[in-house]
XYZ file of C-alpha atoms in Angstrom:
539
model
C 196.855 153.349 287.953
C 199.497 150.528 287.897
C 202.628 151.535 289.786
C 204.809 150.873 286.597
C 202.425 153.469 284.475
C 202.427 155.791 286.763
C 206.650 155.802 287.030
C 206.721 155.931 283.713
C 204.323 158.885 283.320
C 206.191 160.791 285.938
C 209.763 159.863 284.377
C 207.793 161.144 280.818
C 206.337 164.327 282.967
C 209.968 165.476 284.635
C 211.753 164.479 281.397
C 209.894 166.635 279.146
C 207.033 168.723 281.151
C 208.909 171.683 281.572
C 209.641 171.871 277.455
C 206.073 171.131 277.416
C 204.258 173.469 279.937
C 206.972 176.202 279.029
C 205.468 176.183 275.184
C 201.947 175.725 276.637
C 202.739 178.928 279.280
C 204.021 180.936 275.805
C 200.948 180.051 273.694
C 198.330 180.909 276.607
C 200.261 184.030 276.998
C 200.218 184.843 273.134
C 196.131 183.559 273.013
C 195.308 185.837 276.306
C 197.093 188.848 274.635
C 195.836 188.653 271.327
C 192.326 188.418 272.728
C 192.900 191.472 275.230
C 194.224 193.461 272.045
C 191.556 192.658 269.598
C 189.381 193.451 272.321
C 190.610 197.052 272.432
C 190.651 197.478 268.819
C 186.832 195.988 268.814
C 185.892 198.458 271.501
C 187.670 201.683 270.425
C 186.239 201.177 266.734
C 182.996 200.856 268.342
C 183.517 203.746 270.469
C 185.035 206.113 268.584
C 182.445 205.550 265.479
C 180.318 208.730 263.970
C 177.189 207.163 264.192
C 177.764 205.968 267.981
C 175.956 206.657 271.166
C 176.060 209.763 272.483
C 173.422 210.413 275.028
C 176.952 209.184 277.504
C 178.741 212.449 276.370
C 176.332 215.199 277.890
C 177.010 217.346 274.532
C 173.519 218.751 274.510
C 173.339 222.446 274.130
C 171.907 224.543 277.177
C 168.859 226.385 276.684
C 168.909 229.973 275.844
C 168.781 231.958 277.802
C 169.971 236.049 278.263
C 172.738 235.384 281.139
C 173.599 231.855 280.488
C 175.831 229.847 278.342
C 175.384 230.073 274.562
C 172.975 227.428 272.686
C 175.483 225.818 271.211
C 176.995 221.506 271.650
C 179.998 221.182 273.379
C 183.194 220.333 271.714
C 183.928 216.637 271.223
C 187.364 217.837 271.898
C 186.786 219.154 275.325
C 185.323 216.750 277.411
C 183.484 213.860 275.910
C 186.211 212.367 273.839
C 187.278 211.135 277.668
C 183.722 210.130 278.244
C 183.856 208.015 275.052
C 187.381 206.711 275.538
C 186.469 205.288 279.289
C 183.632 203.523 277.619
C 186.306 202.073 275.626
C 188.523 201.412 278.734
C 185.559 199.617 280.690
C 184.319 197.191 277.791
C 187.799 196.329 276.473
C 188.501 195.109 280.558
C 184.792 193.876 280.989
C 185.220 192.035 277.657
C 188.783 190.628 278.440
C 187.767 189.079 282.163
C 184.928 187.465 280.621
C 186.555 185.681 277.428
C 189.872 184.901 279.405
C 189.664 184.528 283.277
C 186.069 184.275 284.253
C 182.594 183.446 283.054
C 179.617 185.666 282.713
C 176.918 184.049 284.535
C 173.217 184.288 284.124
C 170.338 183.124 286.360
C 169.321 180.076 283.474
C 173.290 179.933 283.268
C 176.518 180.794 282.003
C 176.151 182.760 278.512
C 179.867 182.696 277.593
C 182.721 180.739 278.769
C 185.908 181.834 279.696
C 189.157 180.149 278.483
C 190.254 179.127 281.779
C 186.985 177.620 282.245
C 187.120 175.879 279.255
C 191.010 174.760 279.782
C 189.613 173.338 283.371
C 186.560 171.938 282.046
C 188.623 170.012 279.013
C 190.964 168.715 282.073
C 187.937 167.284 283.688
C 186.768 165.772 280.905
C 190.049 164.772 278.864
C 190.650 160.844 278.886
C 194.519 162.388 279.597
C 195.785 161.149 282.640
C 195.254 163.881 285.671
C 199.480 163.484 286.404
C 199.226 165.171 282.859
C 196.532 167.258 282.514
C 196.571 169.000 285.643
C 200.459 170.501 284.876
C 198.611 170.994 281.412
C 195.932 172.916 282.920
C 197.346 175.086 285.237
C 199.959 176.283 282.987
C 197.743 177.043 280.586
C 195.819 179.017 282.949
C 198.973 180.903 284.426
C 199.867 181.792 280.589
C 195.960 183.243 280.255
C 196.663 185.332 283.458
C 199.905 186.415 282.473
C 198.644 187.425 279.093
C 195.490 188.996 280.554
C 197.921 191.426 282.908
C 200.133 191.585 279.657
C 197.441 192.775 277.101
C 196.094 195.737 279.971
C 199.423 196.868 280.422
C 199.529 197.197 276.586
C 196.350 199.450 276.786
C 197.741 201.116 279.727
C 200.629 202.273 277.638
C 198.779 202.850 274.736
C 196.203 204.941 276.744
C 199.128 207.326 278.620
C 200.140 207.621 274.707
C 196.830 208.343 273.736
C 196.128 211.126 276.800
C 200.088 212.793 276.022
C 198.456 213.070 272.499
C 195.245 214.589 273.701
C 196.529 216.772 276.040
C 199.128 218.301 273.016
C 196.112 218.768 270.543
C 193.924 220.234 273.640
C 197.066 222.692 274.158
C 197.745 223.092 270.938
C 193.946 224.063 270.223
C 193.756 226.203 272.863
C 196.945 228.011 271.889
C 195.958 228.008 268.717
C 192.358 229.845 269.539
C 193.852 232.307 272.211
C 196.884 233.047 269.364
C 193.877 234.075 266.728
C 191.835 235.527 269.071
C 195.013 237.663 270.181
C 196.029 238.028 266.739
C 193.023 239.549 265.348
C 192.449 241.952 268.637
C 195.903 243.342 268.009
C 194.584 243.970 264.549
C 191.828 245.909 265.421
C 193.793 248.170 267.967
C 196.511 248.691 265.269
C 194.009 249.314 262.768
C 191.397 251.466 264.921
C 188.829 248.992 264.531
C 185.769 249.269 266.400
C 181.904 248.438 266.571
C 179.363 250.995 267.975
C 175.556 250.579 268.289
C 174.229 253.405 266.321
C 170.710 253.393 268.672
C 172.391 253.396 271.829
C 175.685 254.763 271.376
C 177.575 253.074 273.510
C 180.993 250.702 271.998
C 179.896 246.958 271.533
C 182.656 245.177 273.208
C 180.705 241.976 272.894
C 178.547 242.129 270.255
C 175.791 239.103 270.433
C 175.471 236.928 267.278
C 172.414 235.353 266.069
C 172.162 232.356 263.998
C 171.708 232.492 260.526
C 169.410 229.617 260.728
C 167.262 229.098 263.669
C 168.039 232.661 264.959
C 169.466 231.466 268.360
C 171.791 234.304 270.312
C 175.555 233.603 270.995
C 176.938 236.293 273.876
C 180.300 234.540 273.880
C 181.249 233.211 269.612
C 184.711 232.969 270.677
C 187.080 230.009 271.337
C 186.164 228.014 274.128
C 185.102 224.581 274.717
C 182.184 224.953 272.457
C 184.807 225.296 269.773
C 188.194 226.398 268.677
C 188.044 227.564 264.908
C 184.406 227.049 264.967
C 181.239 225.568 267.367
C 177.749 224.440 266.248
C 174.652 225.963 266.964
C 171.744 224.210 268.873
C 170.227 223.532 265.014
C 173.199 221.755 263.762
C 174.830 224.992 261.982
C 178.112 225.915 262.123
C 179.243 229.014 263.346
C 182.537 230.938 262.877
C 184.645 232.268 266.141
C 187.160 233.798 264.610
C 186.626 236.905 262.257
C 189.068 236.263 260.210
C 186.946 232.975 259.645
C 183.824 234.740 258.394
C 182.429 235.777 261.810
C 181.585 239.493 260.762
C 179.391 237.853 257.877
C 176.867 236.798 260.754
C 174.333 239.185 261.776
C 174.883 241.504 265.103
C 173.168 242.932 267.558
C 173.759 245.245 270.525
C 174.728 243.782 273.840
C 173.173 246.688 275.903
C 169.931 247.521 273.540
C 169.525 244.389 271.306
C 169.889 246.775 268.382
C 171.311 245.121 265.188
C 174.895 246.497 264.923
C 175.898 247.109 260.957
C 176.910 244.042 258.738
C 179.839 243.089 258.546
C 181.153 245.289 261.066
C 184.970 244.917 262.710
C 185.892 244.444 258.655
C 187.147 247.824 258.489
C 187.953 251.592 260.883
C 184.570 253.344 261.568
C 184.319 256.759 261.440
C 181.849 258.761 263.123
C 180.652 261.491 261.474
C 177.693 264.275 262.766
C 176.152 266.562 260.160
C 175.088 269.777 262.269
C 173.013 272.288 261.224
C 169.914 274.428 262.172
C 165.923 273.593 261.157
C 165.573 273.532 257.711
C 169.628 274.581 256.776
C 169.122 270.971 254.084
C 171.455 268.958 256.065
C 169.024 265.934 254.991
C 168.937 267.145 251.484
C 172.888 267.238 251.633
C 173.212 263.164 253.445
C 170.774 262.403 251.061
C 172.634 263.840 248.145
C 176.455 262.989 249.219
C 175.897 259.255 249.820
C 174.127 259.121 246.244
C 177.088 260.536 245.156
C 179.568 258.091 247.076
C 177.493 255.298 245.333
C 178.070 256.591 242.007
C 181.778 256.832 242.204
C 181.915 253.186 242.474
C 184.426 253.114 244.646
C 183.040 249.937 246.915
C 180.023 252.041 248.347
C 177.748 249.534 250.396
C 175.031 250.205 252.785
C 175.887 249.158 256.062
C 172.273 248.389 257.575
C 168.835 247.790 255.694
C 167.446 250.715 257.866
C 169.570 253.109 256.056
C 169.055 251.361 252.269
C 165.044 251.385 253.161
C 165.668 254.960 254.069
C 167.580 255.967 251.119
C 165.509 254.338 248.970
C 162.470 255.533 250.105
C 163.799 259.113 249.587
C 164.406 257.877 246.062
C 160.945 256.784 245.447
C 159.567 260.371 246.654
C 162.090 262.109 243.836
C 164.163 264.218 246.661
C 167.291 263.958 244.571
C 165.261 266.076 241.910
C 162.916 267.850 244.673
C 164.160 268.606 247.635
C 161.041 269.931 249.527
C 160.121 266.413 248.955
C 162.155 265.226 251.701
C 160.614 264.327 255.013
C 161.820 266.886 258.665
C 163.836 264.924 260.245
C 161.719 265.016 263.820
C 163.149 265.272 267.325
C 163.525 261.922 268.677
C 166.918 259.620 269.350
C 169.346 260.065 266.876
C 170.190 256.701 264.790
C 173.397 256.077 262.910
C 173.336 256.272 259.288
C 175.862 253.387 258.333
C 177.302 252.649 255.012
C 181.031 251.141 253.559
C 183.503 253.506 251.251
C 186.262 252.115 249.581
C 186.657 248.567 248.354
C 186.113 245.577 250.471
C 189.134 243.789 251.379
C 191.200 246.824 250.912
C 192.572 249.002 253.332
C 190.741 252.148 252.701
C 187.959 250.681 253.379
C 185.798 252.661 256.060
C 182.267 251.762 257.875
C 180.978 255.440 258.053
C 178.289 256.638 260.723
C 176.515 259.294 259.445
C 174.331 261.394 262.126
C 171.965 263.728 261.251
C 170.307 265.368 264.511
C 167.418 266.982 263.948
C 168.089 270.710 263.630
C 166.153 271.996 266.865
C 168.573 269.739 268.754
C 171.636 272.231 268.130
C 169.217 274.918 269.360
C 169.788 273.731 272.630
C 172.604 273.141 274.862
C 171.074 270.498 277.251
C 169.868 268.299 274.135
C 173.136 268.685 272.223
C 174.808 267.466 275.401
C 172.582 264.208 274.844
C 174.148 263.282 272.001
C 176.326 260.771 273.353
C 177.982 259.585 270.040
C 179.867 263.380 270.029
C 182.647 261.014 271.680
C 183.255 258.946 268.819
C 183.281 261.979 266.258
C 185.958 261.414 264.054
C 184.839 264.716 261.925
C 182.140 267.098 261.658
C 180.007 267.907 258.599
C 178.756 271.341 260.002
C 175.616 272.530 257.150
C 175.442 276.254 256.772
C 172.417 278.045 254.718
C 173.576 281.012 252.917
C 170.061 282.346 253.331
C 170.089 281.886 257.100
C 172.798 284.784 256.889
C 171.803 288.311 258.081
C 173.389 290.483 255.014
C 172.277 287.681 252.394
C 168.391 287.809 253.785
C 168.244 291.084 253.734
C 168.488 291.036 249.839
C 166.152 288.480 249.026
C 162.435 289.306 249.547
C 160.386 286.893 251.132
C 158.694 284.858 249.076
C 162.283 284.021 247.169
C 163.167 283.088 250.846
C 159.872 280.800 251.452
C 161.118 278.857 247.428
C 164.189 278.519 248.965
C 163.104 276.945 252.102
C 165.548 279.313 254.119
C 166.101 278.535 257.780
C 165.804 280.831 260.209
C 168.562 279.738 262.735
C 171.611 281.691 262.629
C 174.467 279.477 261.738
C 176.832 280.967 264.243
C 174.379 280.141 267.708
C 174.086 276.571 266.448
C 178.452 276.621 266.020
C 178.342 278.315 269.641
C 176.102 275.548 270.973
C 177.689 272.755 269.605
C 181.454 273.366 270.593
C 180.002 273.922 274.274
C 178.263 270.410 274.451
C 181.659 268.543 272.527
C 183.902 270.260 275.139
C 181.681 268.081 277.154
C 182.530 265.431 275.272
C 185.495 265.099 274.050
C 189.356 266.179 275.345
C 190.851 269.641 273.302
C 194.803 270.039 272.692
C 196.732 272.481 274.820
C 195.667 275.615 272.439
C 191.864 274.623 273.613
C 191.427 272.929 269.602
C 189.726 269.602 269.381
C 191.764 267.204 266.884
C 189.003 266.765 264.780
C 188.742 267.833 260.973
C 185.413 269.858 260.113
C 183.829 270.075 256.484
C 181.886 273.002 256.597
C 179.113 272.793 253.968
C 177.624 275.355 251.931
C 174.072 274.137 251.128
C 171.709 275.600 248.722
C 174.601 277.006 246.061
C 172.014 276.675 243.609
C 169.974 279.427 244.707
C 173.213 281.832 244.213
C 173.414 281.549 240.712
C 171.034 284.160 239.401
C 170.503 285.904 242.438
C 171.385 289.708 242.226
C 173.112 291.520 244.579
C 174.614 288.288 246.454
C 177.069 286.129 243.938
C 178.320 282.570 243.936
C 181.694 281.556 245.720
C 182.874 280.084 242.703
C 182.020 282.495 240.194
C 185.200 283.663 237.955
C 187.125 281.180 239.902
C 187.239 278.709 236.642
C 189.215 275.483 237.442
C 190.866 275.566 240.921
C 192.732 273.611 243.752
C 190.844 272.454 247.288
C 193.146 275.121 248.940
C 191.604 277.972 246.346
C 187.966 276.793 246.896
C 188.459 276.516 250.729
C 189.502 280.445 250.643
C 186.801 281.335 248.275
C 183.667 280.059 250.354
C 185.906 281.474 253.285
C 185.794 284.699 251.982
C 182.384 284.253 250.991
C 181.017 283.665 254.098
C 183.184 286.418 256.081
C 182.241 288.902 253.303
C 178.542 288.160 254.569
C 178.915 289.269 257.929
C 179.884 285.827 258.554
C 183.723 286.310 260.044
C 183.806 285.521 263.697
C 182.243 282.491 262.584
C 184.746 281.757 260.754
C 187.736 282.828 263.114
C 185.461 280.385 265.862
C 185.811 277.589 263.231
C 189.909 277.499 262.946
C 190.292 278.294 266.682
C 188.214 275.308 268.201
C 189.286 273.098 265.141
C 192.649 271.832 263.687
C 191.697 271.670 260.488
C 188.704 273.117 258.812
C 188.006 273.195 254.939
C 184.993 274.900 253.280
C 182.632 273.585 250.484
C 179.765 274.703 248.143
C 176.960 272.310 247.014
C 174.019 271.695 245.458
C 171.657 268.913 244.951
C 171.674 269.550 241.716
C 174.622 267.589 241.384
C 173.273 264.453 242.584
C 173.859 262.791 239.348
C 176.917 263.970 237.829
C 178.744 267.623 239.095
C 178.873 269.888 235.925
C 179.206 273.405 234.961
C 176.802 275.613 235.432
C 175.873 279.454 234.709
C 175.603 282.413 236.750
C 174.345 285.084 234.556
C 177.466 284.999 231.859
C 180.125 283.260 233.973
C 180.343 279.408 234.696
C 180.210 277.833 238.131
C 181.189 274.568 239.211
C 179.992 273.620 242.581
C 181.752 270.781 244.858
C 180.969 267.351 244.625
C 178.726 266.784 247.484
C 180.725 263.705 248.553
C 184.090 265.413 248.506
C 183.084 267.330 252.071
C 183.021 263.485 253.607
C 186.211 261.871 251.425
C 187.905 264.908 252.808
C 186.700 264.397 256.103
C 188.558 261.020 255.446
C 192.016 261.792 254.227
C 192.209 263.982 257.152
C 191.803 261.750 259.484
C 194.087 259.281 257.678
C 196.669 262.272 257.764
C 196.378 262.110 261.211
């Protein structure tokens, strides 16, 4: 280069090359940045898409198993979202140092070329003088760097944004799953809410849920990192964790027996019920007959459990309501809960009832009364008496009226005596020795008193009457027949004790009826349960 030029070109470089090179420096800086942040954009749209990869995030449910974790796909929320957003992290910088500072290289070659590459390669190649292009060059390249460094310190921030954000909606989950899982165990405490297996008696704590879809077991539906409001099942369906979400629609079973608890169970108070009575004193004939009745008065009636509709309606099928010899003995064998719902759903008098009925040789003894290990849940007793199991009522009636009638031959007062002796077993008395627990006691058979001679109906002459005057009627009734220590055991190992006189006759519809030339009306045969209710509502 002549000596003149190159004076000339230096004058034109130190006269105007830092004006220059300063606008170049800016624009690399602006180029590299806009790059880096399209590069981001490019790679969190492609990570954070529906229809992405995923075999990255380990989300696969866990086979099931009886002791391990639930069959269900972990939370986006609780892990992989990280996964996926460190994918994001390592292609935007991957993706950045390629187009900007260095080359990706191949064996056959280079497969994409950097911009400082390119700015170098244009200086070798530019017919601009090297006293030029070489100031041109390398602040061109400083302005890439600088805007490289500039655009991941933009992501940086944008990622500590990004993770203060996560880690408030990961809070804010979790506080919001622990609040409602809180929430709705205060509920059930407040509201007495509980779930019992009605095979194995004990309280399901835990009850397991099965999918309504593929059947899979869930040991542990609540809020966790499978979930928050809700988590999805191995076969894609979604499953409730809350209750108050629709979790009591699923179906149950036991955790200790695999039993299926009843449907929709922890929607409303149970209350345990035994009906206790000798062989043959109709305590069937009286379940079967007081839960037809609770259907009839509309008032929400819903079976709890298919194995107590199937029952029911098989007794229907056989005509018990209008025979009762039709119905089949209860045999001796584990006692299984008899669930249905009174009272309107959604409302609060809404109650899951579990009806027991024993089979009556069980009261005959101590040691297999003492078995019954739901006697700690009772919540109220029916106890069943046969007015021709009595002594002085027996001893009227020949024998073949006694065979029609079906009478049982078990004193009503040893299976009272047996029974109080296995609950003190059982369950805690007040100071005065009385267990807090209401008793319906059940006259069964009233049908048979209304042309009997010598031995007359509670209710006959007593025309329309309170609870209180019916009570003291079948009281009297019963103590007139020989029958008063019994009663005198009743009210002093019970707070509160009401009699009643039924018939299956009044299945259908309770009307009056004639003894001889006076009318009778007997008790509903659902009233001895919806009284057993109120009580314990009174409570």
């Amino acid at each position: 280069m002549h000596p003149i030029v190159f004076l000339f070109l230096l004058a034109l470089l130190l006269t105007f090359g830092p004006y220059v090179l300063s606008i170049l420096l800016c624009v690399a800086v602006l180029v590299a940045f806009v790059v880096g942040t399209i590069e981001y954009a490019t790679a969190s749209i492609s990570g954070f898409t529906p229809l992405g990869e995923i075999a990255h995030l380990h989300m696969d449910p866990p086979a099931e198993s009886a002791k391990g974790p639930d069959p269900a796909y972990r939370s986006y929320f609780a892990g992989p979202i990280l996964l996926d957003y460190y994918k994001v992290l390592t292609t935007t910088i991957g993706q950045v140092w390629t187009k900007v500072v260095m080359s990706k290289t191949k064996d056959s070659g280079p497969a994409q070329m950097s911009l400082v590459d390119r700015v170098w390669r244009w200086m070798k190649r530019s017919a601009v003088p090297r006293l030029l292009s070489v100031p041109a060059a390398a602040a061109a390249t400083v302005g890439l760097l600088i805007g490289v460094v500039g655009a991941l310190g933009f992501v940086g921030v944008v990622s500590m944004v990004f993770a203060l954000l996560l880690a408030l909606f990961a809070l804010g989950a979790v506080a919001l799953g622990a609040g409602g899982q809180l929430f709705e165990l205060g509920v059930l405490f407040v509201r007495g809410i509980t779930v019992e297996c009605g095979v194995c008696h004990t309280r399901a704590t835990r009850p397991v849920y099965q999918c309504p879809n593929c059947g899979a077991a869930h040991r542990r539906l609540l809020p966790g990192r499978s979930g928050i409001l809700r988590r999805t099942c191995r076969c894609q369906q979604s499953l409730p964790t809350l209750l108050a979400r629709g979790k009591a629609q699923l179906p149950a079973y036991c955790g200790e027996c695999d039993a299926q608890l009843p449907i929709k169970a922890l929607r409303a108070p149970t209350v345990h019920i035994p009906v206790i009575a000798g062989p043959a004193a109709g305590k069937s004939v009286f379940m079967q007959t007081a839960v037809t009745r609770l259907m009839m008065l509309d008032n929400g009636f819903e079976f709890a459990d298919q194995t107590a509709k199937a029952q029911f309606e098989d007794n229907l099928r056989r005509g018990v309501v209008d025979a009762p010899d039709l119905m089949v003995k209860t045999v001796v064998a584990p006692v299984r809960a008899y669930n249905v719902f009174v009272g309107k759903e959604g409302s609060r008098a809404r109650r899951l009832l579990y009806l027991y009925d024993p089979a009556g040789e069980l009261p005959e003894n101590v040691e297999s009364l003492s078995d019954l290990h739901f006697l700690q849940f009772a919540k109220g007793v029916v106890f069943v008496v046969d007015p021709f199991a009595l002594r002085q009522v027996r001893s009227t009636i020949d024998r073949a009226t006694l065979g029609k009638l079906r009478a049982s031959n078990t004193p009503p007062h040893e299976i009272l005596e047996r029974f109080v002796e296995a609950l003190r077993e059982r369950m805690p008395s007040d100071r005065s020795g009385r267990f807090d627990v209401p008793v319906s006691v059940v006259l069964t058979k009233s049908d048979g008193l209304l042309n009997l001679s010598g031995v007359a109906h509670p209710y006959v002459g007593l025309g329309p009457s309170s609870r209180s005057e019916r009570d003291l009627a079948v009281r009297n009734w019963i103590s007139t027949m020989g029958q008063g220590d019994m009663v005198s055991s009743l009210d002093n190992n019970f707070t509160r004790v009401s009699f009643f006189a039924v018939s299956y006759q009044d299945a259908r519809d309770v009307f009056e009826r004639r003894s001889f030339d006076q009318s009778v009306t007997n008790d509903d045969p659902a009233e001895p349960l919806l009284w057993l209710l109120r009580k314990k509502e009174q409570r």
